[in-house]
Amino acid sequence: MNKTMLASALLCGSALAMTGCQTVENQMQTGNPLNQPALKSTIKTVDGKEKEVGQMFLRPVDGGVQVYGKLMNLQPGKTVALHIHETGSCADMGKAAGGHFNPDNKPHSNPDDMNGHAGDLPNLTANEDGVATINYVNKKISAAEAGKYSVNRLAFIVHANADDYKSQPAGNAGDRVACGIIEKA
Ligand SMILES: [Cu+2]
Ligand SMILES: [Zn+2]
């Protein structure tokens, strides 16, 4: 039994929720058993206070990049947009991050639409504690250090409102409220 199988057996046999077990099994199937994110981002408010409000991680998996993490300090029940923007700067209240990451010059769309922006992601909805999580496989980006589809050194932007997945160029998601530079984990 190699280390990976042992880790899986331990987790699956523990009192952890079933999802924890399945996650480890999925990781084994994807050939990236160590659960090491390649990239990460600390999300901070852009109101000048730079208060940390979340963490995001990116990990290569079969057919794409798993984007996972959480946002905190949201209004309970609130749904907000999260995107990867094309420039790795959070200056000027997040405006310096530019538009959505769009290496193939596509329109803004639903994140599952292969004909949409590579930086489009699903909306997040806060629970009663104001915490929202994401766990999504983006098939249009790379977690490599560089390259046309790499999101290394780009930026996450959290908006004040939900993305409608159709308005151009950015889903009518409202003001930029938080931002994080994506960097090597
Ligand atoms: Cu955005
Ligand atoms: Zn977009």
Coordinates of C-alpha atoms and ligand atoms in Angstrom, one line a residue:
M1 CA 0.0 0.0 0.0
N2 CA 1.6 3.3 -1.0
K3 CA 1.2 6.5 0.9
T4 CA -1.7 7.7 -1.2
M5 CA -3.8 4.6 -0.6
L6 CA -3.0 4.7 3.0
A7 CA -4.1 8.3 3.3
S8 CA -7.3 7.4 1.5
A9 CA -8.0 4.4 3.7
L10 CA -7.5 6.4 6.8
L11 CA -9.8 9.2 5.7
C12 CA -12.4 6.9 4.4
G13 CA -12.3 4.8 7.6
S14 CA -12.5 7.8 9.9
A15 CA -15.5 9.6 11.2
L16 CA -15.2 12.2 8.5
A17 CA -18.2 12.9 6.4
M18 CA -18.6 10.7 3.3
T19 CA -17.8 13.6 1.1
G20 CA -14.3 13.8 2.6
C21 CA -13.8 10.2 1.6
Q22 CA -15.1 10.7 -1.9
T23 CA -12.9 13.7 -2.3
V24 CA -9.8 11.7 -1.6
E25 CA -10.9 9.0 -4.0
N26 CA -11.6 11.5 -6.7
Q27 CA -8.1 12.9 -6.2
M28 CA -6.7 9.5 -6.7
Q29 CA -8.6 9.1 -10.0
T30 CA -7.3 12.5 -11.2
G31 CA -3.7 11.5 -10.8
N32 CA -3.0 14.3 -8.4
P33 CA -3.3 12.5 -5.1
L34 CA -1.5 14.9 -2.9
N35 CA -4.2 17.5 -2.8
Q36 CA -1.7 20.3 -3.4
P37 CA -3.0 23.4 -4.9
A38 CA -0.8 24.8 -7.6
L39 CA -2.0 28.4 -7.1
K40 CA -3.7 30.3 -4.3
S41 CA -5.1 33.7 -3.6
T42 CA -5.9 35.7 -0.5
I43 CA -9.0 37.8 -1.1
K44 CA -9.1 41.2 0.5
T45 CA -11.6 44.1 0.4
V46 CA -10.8 46.9 -2.0
D47 CA -12.3 49.6 0.3
G48 CA -8.8 50.7 1.4
K49 CA -8.9 48.6 4.5
E50 CA -7.7 45.4 2.8
K51 CA -9.5 43.2 5.2
E52 CA -9.0 39.5 4.4
V53 CA -12.4 38.0 3.5
G54 CA -11.5 34.8 1.8
Q55 CA -9.1 32.3 0.3
M56 CA -9.1 30.6 -3.1
F57 CA -7.1 27.7 -4.3
L58 CA -6.5 26.2 -7.8
R59 CA -5.5 22.7 -8.5
P60 CA -5.1 20.9 -11.8
V61 CA -7.5 18.0 -12.2
D62 CA -8.5 15.9 -15.3
G63 CA -9.9 18.2 -17.9
G64 CA -9.4 21.4 -16.1
V65 CA -8.6 23.3 -12.9
Q66 CA -10.5 22.8 -9.6
V67 CA -11.2 26.2 -8.1
Y68 CA -12.1 25.9 -4.5
G69 CA -12.2 28.1 -1.4
K70 CA -14.5 30.3 0.6
L71 CA -15.5 33.9 1.2
M72 CA -16.5 35.3 4.6
N73 CA -18.2 38.3 6.0
L74 CA -20.9 38.3 3.4
Q75 CA -24.5 39.3 4.1
P76 CA -26.3 36.0 5.0
G77 CA -28.2 34.7 2.0
K78 CA -26.5 37.1 -0.4
T79 CA -25.4 35.8 -3.8
V80 CA -22.3 37.3 -5.3
A81 CA -20.2 37.0 -8.5
L82 CA -16.6 35.7 -8.5
H83 CA -14.5 36.0 -11.6
I84 CA -10.9 35.7 -12.7
H85 CA -9.8 39.0 -14.2
E86 CA -7.1 39.6 -16.7
T87 CA -4.6 41.7 -14.8
G88 CA -2.9 40.9 -11.5
S89 CA -3.6 44.1 -9.7
C90 CA -6.2 45.1 -7.1
A91 CA -5.4 48.8 -7.2
D92 CA -7.9 51.5 -7.8
M93 CA -10.6 49.7 -5.9
G94 CA -10.1 46.6 -8.0
K95 CA -10.5 48.4 -11.3
A96 CA -6.9 47.8 -12.2
A97 CA -7.7 44.1 -12.5
G98 CA -9.3 44.9 -15.9
G99 CA -11.9 42.8 -17.6
H100 CA -12.6 39.0 -17.3
F101 CA -9.8 36.7 -18.3
N102 CA -10.6 36.1 -21.9
P103 CA -7.6 34.6 -23.9
D104 CA -9.8 33.5 -26.8
N105 CA -11.8 36.7 -27.2
K106 CA -15.2 35.1 -26.3
P107 CA -18.4 36.8 -24.9
H108 CA -19.3 36.7 -21.2
S109 CA -21.4 33.7 -20.4
N110 CA -22.4 30.9 -18.0
P111 CA -19.1 29.4 -16.6
D112 CA -20.0 26.0 -18.1
D113 CA -20.3 27.5 -21.6
M114 CA -17.1 26.6 -23.4
N115 CA -17.7 29.5 -25.7
G116 CA -17.5 32.0 -22.8
H117 CA -14.8 33.9 -20.9
A118 CA -12.2 31.6 -19.4
G119 CA -12.4 33.7 -16.2
D120 CA -16.1 33.2 -15.7
L121 CA -17.1 31.3 -12.5
P122 CA -20.3 30.3 -10.7
N123 CA -22.0 32.7 -8.3
L124 CA -21.5 32.0 -4.6
T125 CA -24.3 32.2 -2.0
A126 CA -23.6 33.0 1.6
N127 CA -25.0 30.8 4.4
E128 CA -26.5 32.1 7.6
D129 CA -23.0 32.8 8.9
G130 CA -22.1 34.9 5.9
V131 CA -19.8 32.2 4.5
A132 CA -19.9 31.1 0.9
T133 CA -17.9 28.3 -0.7
I134 CA -17.0 27.3 -4.2
N135 CA -15.8 24.0 -5.6
Y136 CA -15.8 24.1 -9.4
V137 CA -13.8 22.7 -12.2
N138 CA -13.0 25.3 -14.8
K139 CA -12.2 23.7 -18.1
K140 CA -10.9 26.8 -19.8
I141 CA -8.0 27.8 -17.6
S142 CA -4.6 26.3 -16.6
A143 CA -2.9 26.3 -13.2
A144 CA 0.5 26.2 -14.8
E145 CA 3.1 28.8 -14.0
A146 CA 2.8 30.4 -17.4
G147 CA 1.1 30.0 -20.8
K148 CA -1.9 31.4 -22.7
Y149 CA -4.5 29.9 -20.4
S150 CA -2.5 30.2 -17.1
V151 CA -4.2 32.3 -14.4
N152 CA -1.0 32.6 -12.4
R153 CA -0.5 36.3 -11.6
L154 CA -4.0 37.2 -12.5
A155 CA -6.7 38.3 -10.0
F156 CA -9.9 37.1 -8.5
I157 CA -12.6 39.8 -8.1
V158 CA -15.7 39.5 -5.9
H159 CA -18.6 41.7 -6.9
A160 CA -21.4 43.2 -4.9
N161 CA -24.1 41.3 -6.7
A162 CA -24.8 38.1 -8.6
D163 CA -23.7 37.5 -12.2
D164 CA -26.6 37.0 -14.6
Y165 CA -24.4 35.0 -16.9
K166 CA -25.5 36.9 -20.0
S167 CA -25.1 40.7 -19.7
Q168 CA -22.0 42.0 -21.6
P169 CA -19.3 42.4 -20.8
A170 CA -19.4 41.2 -17.2
G171 CA -22.8 39.8 -16.1
N172 CA -24.1 43.0 -14.5
A173 CA -22.5 41.9 -11.2
G174 CA -22.1 45.4 -9.7
D175 CA -19.2 47.0 -7.9
R176 CA -15.9 45.3 -7.2
V177 CA -15.8 44.7 -3.4
A178 CA -12.9 42.3 -2.9
C179 CA -9.8 41.2 -4.8
G180 CA -6.9 38.8 -4.6
I181 CA -3.8 38.2 -6.7
I182 CA -3.3 34.6 -7.8
E183 CA 0.1 33.3 -7.0
K184 CA 2.1 30.1 -6.7
A185 CA 0.9 28.1 -3.7
Ligands
CU1 CU -15.6 40.2 -12.2
ZN2 ZN -17.1 37.0 -18.1

